CSV table of C-alpha atoms in Angstrom, one decimal:
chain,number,residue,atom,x,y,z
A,1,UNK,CA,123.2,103.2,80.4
A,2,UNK,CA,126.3,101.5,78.6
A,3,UNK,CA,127.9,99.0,80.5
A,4,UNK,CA,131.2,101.0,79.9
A,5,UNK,CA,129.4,104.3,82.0
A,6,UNK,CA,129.0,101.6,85.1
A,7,UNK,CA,130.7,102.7,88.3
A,8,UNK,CA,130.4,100.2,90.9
A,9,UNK,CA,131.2,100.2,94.5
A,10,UNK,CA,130.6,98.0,97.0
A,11,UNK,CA,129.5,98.5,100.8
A,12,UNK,CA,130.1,96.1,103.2
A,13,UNK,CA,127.9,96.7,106.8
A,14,UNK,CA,129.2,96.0,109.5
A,15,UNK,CA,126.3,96.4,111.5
A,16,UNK,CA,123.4,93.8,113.0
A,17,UNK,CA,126.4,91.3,113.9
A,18,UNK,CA,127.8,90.9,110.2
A,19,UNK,CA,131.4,92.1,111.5
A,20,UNK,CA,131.5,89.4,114.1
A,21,UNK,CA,130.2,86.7,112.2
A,22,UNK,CA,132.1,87.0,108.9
A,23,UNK,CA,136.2,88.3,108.2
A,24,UNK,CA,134.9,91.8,106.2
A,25,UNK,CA,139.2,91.9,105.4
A,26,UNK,CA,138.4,88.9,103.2
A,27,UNK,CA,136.1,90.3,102.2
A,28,UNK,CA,137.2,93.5,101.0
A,29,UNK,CA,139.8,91.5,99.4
A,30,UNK,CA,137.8,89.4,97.5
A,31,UNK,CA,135.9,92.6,95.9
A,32,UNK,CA,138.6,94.8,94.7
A,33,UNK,CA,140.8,91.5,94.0
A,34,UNK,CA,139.1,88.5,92.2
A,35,UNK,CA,135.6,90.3,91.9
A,36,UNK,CA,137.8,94.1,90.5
A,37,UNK,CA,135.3,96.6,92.0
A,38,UNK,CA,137.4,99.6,92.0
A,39,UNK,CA,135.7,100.8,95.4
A,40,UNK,CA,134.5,99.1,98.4
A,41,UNK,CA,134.1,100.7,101.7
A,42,UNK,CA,133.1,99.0,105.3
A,43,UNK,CA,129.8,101.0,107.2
A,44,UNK,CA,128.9,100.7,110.7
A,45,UNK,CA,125.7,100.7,109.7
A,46,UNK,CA,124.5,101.2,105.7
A,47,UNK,CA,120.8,102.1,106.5
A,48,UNK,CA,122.1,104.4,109.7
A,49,UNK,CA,121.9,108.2,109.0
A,50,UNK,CA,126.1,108.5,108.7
A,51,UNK,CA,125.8,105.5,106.7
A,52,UNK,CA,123.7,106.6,104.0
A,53,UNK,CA,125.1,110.0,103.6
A,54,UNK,CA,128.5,108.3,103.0
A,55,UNK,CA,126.7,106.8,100.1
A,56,UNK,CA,124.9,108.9,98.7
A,57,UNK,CA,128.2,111.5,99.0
A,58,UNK,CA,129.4,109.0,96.6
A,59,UNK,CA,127.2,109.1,94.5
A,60,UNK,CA,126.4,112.9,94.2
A,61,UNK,CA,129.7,113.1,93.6
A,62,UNK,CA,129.3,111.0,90.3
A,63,UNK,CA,131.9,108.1,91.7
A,64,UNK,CA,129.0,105.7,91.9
A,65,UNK,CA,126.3,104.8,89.5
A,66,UNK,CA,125.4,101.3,91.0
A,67,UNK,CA,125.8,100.6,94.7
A,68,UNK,CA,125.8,97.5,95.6
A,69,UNK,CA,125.0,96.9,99.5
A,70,UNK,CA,126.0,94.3,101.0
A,71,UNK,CA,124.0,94.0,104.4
A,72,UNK,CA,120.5,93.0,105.0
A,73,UNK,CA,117.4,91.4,103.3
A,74,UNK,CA,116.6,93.7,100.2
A,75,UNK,CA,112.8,93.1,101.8
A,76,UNK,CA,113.6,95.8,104.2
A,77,UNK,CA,115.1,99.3,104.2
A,78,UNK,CA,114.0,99.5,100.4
A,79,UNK,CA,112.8,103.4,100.8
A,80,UNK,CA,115.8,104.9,102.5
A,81,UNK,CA,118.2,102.6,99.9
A,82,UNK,CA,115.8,103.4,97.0
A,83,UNK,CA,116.2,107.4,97.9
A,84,UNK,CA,119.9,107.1,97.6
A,85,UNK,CA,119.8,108.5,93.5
A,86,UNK,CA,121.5,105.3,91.7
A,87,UNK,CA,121.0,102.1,90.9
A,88,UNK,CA,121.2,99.9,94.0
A,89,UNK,CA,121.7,96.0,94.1
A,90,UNK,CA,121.2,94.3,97.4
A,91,UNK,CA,123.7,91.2,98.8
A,92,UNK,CA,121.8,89.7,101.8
A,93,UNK,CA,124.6,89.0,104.1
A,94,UNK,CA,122.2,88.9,107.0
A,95,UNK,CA,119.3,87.1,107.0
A,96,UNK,CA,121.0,84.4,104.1
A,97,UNK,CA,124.5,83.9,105.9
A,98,UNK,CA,125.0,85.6,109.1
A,99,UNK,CA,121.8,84.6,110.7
A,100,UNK,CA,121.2,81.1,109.3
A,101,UNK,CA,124.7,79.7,109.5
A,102,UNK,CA,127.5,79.3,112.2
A,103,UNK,CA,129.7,82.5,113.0
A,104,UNK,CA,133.1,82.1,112.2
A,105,UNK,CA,133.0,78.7,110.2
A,106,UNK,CA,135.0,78.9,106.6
A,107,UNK,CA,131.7,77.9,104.7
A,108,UNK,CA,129.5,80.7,106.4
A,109,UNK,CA,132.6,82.9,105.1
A,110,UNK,CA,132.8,81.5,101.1
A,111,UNK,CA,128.8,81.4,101.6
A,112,UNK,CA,129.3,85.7,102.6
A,113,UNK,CA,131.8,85.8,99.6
A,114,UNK,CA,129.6,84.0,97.1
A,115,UNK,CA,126.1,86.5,98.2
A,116,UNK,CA,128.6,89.4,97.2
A,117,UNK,CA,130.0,87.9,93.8
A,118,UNK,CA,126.2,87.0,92.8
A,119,UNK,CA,125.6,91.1,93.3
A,120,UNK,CA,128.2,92.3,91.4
A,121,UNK,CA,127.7,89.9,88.9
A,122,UNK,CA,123.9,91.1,88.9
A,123,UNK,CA,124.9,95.0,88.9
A,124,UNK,CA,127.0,94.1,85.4
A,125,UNK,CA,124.1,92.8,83.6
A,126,UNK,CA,121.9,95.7,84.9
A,127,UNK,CA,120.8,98.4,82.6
A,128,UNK,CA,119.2,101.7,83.6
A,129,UNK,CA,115.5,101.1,82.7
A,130,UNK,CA,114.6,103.8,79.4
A,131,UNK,CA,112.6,106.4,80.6
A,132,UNK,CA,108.6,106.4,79.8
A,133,UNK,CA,107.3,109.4,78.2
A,134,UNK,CA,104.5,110.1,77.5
A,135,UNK,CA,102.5,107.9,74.4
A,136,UNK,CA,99.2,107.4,73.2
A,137,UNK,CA,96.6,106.5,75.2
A,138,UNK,CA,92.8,105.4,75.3
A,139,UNK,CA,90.1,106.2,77.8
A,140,UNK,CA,88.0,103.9,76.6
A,141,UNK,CA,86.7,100.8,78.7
A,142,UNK,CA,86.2,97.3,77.4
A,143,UNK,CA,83.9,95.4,79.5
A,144,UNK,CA,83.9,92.1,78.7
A,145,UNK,CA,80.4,90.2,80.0
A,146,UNK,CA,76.9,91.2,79.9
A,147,UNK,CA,75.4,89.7,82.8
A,148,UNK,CA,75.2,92.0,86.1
A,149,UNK,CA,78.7,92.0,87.0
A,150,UNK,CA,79.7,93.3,83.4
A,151,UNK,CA,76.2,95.9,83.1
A,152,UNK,CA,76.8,97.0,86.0
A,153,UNK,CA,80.2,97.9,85.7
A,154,UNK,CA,79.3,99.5,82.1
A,155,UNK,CA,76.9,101.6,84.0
A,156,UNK,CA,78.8,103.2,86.4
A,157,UNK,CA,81.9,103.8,84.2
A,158,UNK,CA,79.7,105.3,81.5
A,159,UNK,CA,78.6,108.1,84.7
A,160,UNK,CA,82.4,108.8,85.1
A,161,UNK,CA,82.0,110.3,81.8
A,162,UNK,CA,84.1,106.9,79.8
A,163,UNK,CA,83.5,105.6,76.6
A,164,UNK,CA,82.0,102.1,77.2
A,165,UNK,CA,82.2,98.9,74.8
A,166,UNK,CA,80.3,96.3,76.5
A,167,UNK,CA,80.9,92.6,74.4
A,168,UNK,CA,78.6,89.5,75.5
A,169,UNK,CA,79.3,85.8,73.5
A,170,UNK,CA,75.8,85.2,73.9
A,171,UNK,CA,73.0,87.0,71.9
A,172,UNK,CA,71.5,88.7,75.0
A,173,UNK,CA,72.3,90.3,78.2
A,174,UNK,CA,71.3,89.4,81.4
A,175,UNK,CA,74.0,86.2,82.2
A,176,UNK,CA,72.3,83.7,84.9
A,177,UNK,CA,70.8,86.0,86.6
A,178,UNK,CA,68.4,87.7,84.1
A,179,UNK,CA,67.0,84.4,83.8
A,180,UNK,CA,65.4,84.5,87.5
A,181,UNK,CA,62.2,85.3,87.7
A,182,UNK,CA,62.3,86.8,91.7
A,183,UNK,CA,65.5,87.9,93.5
A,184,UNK,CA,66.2,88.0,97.2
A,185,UNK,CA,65.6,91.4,99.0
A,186,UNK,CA,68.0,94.0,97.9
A,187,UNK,CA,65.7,97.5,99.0
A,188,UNK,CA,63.6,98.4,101.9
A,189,UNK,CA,61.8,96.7,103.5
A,190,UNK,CA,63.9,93.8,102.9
A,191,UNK,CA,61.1,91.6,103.3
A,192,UNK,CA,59.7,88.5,100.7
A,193,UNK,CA,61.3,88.0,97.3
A,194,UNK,CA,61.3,90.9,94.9
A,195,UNK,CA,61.4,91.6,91.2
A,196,UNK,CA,64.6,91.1,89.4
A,197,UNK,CA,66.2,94.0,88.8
A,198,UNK,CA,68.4,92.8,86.0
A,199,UNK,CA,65.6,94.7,83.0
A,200,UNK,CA,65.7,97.6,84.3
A,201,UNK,CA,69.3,97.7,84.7
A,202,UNK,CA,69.9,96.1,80.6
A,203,UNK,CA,67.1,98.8,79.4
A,204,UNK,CA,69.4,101.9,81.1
A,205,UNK,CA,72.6,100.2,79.7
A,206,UNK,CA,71.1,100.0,76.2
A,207,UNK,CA,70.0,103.2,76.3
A,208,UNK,CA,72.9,105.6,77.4
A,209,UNK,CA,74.7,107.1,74.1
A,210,UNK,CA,78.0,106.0,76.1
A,211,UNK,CA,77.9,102.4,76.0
A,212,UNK,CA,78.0,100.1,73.0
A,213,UNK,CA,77.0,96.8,73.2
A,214,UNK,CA,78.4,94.3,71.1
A,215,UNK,CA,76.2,91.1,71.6
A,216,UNK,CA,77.3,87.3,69.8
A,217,UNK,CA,81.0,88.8,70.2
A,218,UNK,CA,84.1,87.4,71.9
A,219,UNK,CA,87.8,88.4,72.7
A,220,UNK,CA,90.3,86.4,70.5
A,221,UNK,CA,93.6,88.6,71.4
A,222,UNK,CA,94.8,91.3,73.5
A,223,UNK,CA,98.0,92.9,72.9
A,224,UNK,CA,99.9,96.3,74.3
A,225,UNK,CA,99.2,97.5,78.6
A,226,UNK,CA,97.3,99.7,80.9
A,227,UNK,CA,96.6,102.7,78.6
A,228,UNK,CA,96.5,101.2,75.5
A,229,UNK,CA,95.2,97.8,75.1
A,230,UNK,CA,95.2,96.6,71.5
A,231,UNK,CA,91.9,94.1,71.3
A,232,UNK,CA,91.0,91.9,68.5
A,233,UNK,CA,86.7,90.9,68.9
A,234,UNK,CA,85.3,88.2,66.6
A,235,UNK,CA,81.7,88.3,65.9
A,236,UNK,CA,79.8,86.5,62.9
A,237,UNK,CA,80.9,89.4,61.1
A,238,UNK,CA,84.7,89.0,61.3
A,239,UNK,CA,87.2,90.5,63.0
A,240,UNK,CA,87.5,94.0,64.6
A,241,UNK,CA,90.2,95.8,66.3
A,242,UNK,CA,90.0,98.5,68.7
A,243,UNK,CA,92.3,100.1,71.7
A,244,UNK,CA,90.9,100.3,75.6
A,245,UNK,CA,92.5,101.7,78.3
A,246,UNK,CA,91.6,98.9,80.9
A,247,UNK,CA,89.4,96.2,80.2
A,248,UNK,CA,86.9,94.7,82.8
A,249,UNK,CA,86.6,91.3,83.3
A,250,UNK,CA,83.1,89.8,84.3
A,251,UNK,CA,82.4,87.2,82.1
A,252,UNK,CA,80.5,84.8,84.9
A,253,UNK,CA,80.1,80.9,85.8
A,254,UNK,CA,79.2,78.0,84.3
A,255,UNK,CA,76.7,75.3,85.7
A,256,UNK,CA,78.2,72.7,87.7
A,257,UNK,CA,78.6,69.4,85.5
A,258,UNK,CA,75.3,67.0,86.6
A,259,UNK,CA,77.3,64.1,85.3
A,260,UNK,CA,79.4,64.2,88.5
A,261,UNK,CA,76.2,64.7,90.6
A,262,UNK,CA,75.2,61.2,90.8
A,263,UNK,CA,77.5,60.7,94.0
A,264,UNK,CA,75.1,63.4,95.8
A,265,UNK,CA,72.1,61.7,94.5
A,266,UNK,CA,70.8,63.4,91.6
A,267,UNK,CA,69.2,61.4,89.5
A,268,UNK,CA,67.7,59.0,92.3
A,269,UNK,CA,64.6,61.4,92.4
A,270,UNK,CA,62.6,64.1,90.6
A,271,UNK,CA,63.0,66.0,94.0
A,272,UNK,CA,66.2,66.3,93.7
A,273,UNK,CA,67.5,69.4,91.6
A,274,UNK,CA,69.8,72.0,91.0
A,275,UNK,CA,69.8,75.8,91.4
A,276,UNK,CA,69.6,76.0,87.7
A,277,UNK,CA,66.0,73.2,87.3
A,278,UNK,CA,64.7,74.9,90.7
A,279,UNK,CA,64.8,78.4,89.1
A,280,UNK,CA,63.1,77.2,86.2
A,281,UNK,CA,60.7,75.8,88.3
A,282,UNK,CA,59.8,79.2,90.3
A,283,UNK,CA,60.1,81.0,86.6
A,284,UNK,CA,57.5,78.4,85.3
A,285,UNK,CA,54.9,79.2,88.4
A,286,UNK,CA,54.9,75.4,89.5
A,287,UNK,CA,55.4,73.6,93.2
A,288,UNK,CA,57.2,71.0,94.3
A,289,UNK,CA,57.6,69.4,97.5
């Protein structure tokens, strides 16, 4: 919307103790004098029934294109002001003057006056938002991670009926976890360690038609939104661009840094290990104490 199509009006509320704290005749002067709104109009209450129908008669009658309410917090009464048809700005004259400073006092007035100068000034460098219609758009997903968070997430999209491209820096899948040799109890009847599930759950990702998985491959650059995400991938083969729709992002942990372990006492013993060394020890079949 030009700025020349702008028809402002400004509505002071009167209601929640605004009237009795603050000179609205000042007020009112101060908008259609220094601040030349052409309309400006005092409310009992703006977000009461009568109170909204005044503005909104306004408005339907193509007087207002931006009203700019001058009342409470705009963190409250956002639905009925939003349902109003036009452009609303909000001057907290409530919560920011009325209620935090002394009634009656010439600052808490030129504070009231200041709120309402910072909204009109707001409404003129407000434009009405182009509408979105309708543009291309991808349903394919981009998963990027191939341990379980990222498999598993390929999986289930792929029985939605979406297109899948699964990406993994590394040249297998698996992450961390497919390293384990056991896994804690995840099925009936929950009792001992169990087998890791993490094969089984590659070997069903590499075999559904849906899912492509694109091993030694990163993400250098995304560009675009929901919908349509333009991504660049670099593998040893160059670069490749593709669109998604959404992208998925499961790309894991790294081990802690055993440098800074020392203070914990690593290092002072063979006993002493992390999850990473104690998992290769179980993989490897041996004991410790």
């Amino acid at each position: 919307m030009a700025a020349t199509e702008k028809k402002q009006a400004v509505y002071l509320c009167e209601g929640c103790g605004i009237s009795d704290a603050i000179s609205l005749d000042e007020l009112e002067q101060a908008v259609t004098g220094e601040m030349r709104v052409p309309l400006c109009r005092r409310i009992d209450a703006c977000c009461g029934e009568d109170g909204l129908a005044q503005i909104k008669k306004d408005i339907d009658k193509g007087e207002v294109t931006q009203a700019i309410i001058a009342a409470c917090s705009p963190r409250v009464m956002c639905e009925e002001f939003d349902a109003l048809g036009a452009q609303v700005i909000r001057a907290n004259l409530r919560e920011q003057v009325i209620w935090s400073q002394p009634a009656g006092d010439e600052n808490t007035q030129m504070l009231a006056t200041d709120h309402v100068r910072m909204a009109v000034a707001k409404a003129a460098k407000t434009e009405k938002p182009a509408a979105h219609g309708p543009g291309a758009s991808s349903m394919k997903l981009l998963v990027v991670g191939g341990g379980v968070t990222g498999l598993s997430a390929a999986r289930e999209a792929s029985k939605t009926g979406a297109d899948v491209v699964l990406v993994e820096k590394t040249g297998e899948l698996g992450g961390w976890a497919g390293k384990w040799s056991k896994h804690i109890p995840y099925a009936s009847p929950y009792r001992g360690l169990q087998e890791n599930p993490l094969p089984d759950l590659i070997k069903e990702v590499m075999g559904d038609k849906a899912i492509t998985v694109k091993t030694n491959t990163t993400v250098a650059r995304t560009e675009g939104g929901p919908g349509e995400f333009a991504v660049q991938l670099q593998n040893g083969k160059g670069d490749e661009w593709d669109v998604f729709g959404a992208i998925v992002v499961a790309t894991g942990w790294r081990p802690y840094d055993t440098a800074k372990l020392e203070p914990l006492g690593y290092g002072s013993s063979p006993d002493i290990v992390t999850d990473i060394e104690f998992e290769d020890i179980l993989s490897a079949g041996l004991s410790k104490k």
